Coordinates of C-alpha atoms in Angstrom, one line a residue:
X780 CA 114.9 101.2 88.1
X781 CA 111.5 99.9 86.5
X782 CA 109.9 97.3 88.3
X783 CA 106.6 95.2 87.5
X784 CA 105.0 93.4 90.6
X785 CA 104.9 90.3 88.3
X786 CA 108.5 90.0 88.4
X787 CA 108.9 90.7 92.1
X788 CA 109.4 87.3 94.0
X789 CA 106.5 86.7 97.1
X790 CA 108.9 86.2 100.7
X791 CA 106.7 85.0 103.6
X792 CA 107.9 87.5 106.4
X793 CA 105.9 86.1 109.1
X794 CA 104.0 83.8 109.0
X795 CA 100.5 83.8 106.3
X796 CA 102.1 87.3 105.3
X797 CA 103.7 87.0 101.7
X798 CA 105.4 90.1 100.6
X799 CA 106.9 91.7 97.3
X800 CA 109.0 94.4 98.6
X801 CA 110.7 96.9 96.6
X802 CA 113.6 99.5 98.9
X803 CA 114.9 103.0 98.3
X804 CA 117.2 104.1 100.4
X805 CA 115.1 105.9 102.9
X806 CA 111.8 103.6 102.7
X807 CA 110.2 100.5 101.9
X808 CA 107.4 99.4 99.9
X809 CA 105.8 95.9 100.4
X810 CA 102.4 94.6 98.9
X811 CA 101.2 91.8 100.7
X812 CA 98.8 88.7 100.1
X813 CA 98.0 87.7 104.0
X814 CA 96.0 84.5 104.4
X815 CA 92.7 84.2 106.4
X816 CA 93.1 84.4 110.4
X817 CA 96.9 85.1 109.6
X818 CA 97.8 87.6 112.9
X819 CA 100.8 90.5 113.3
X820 CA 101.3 90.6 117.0
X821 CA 101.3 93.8 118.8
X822 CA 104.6 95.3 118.4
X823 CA 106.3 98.6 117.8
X824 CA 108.9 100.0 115.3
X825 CA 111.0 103.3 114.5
X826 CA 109.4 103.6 111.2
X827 CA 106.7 105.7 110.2
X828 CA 104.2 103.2 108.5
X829 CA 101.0 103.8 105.9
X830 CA 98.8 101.2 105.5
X831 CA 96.6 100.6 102.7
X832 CA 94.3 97.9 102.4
X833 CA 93.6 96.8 99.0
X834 CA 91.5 93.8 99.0
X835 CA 89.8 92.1 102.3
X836 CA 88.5 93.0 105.8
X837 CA 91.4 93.2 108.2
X838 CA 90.9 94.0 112.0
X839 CA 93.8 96.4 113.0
X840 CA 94.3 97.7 116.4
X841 CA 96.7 101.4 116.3
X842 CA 97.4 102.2 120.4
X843 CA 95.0 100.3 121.9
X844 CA 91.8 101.1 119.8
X845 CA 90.6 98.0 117.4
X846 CA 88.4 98.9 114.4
X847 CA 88.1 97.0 110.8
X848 CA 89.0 98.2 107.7
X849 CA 88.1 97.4 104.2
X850 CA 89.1 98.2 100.6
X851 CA 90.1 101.9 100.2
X852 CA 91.0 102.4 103.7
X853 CA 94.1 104.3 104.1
X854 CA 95.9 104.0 108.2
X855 CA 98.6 105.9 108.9
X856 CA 100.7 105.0 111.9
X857 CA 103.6 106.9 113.8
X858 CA 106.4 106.1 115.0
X859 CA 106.5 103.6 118.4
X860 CA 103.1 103.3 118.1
X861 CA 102.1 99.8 119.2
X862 CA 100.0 97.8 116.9
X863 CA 98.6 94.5 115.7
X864 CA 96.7 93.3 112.9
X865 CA 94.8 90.3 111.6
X866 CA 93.0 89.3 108.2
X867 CA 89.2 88.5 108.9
X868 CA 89.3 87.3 105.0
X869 CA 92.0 87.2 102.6
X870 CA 93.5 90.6 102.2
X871 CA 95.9 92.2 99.9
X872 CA 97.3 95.3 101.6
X873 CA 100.3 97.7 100.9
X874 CA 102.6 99.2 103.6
X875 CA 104.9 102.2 103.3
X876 CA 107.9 102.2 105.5
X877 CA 110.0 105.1 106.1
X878 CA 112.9 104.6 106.9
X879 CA 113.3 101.5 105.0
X880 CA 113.4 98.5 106.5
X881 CA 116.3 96.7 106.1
X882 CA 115.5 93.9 108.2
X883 CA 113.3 92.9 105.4
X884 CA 115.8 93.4 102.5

């Protein structure tokens, strides 16, 4: 497989969060563009989750504590751990997902 993120079509997975996501078998890749004051609600998943942000401020609250992160800034984030998430500015971040998440194939 050789991929180029220029070739990967943008899917809007919730919404102001546009993903190119590229799968394995056991995780998930997706590099998003999430528009100002675009919000994840606190939830919780099965899959073990590193965030990366890229480009932006984006406040991010991992079990309960809220702090904001900025280009460079690297969150990982366990399994079942609730979370939430919104972009202060326009962000680019990148998410690894393991396993992958097929809900989003």
């Amino acid at each position: 497989m050789n991929l180029n993120l220029t070739n990967i079509q943008s899917k809007e997975i919730m919404p102001g969060y546009h993903g190119k996501l590229v799968h394995t078998e056991t995780m998930s890749l997706v590099f998003w563009d999430v528009e100002k004051d675009a919000v994840v609600p606190e939830h919780y998943h099965i899959h073990e989750q590193i965030m990366h942000v890229i480009e932006g401020e984006f406040e991010f609250t991992l079990d309960g504590e809220t702090k904001i992160y900025h280009p460079g800034d690297i969150v990982p984030i366990a399994s079942n751990i609730p979370h939430s998430g919104k972009a202060l500015t326009p962000c680019k971040l990148m998410d690894v997902f393991s396993p992958a998440r097929d809900e989003y194939r």
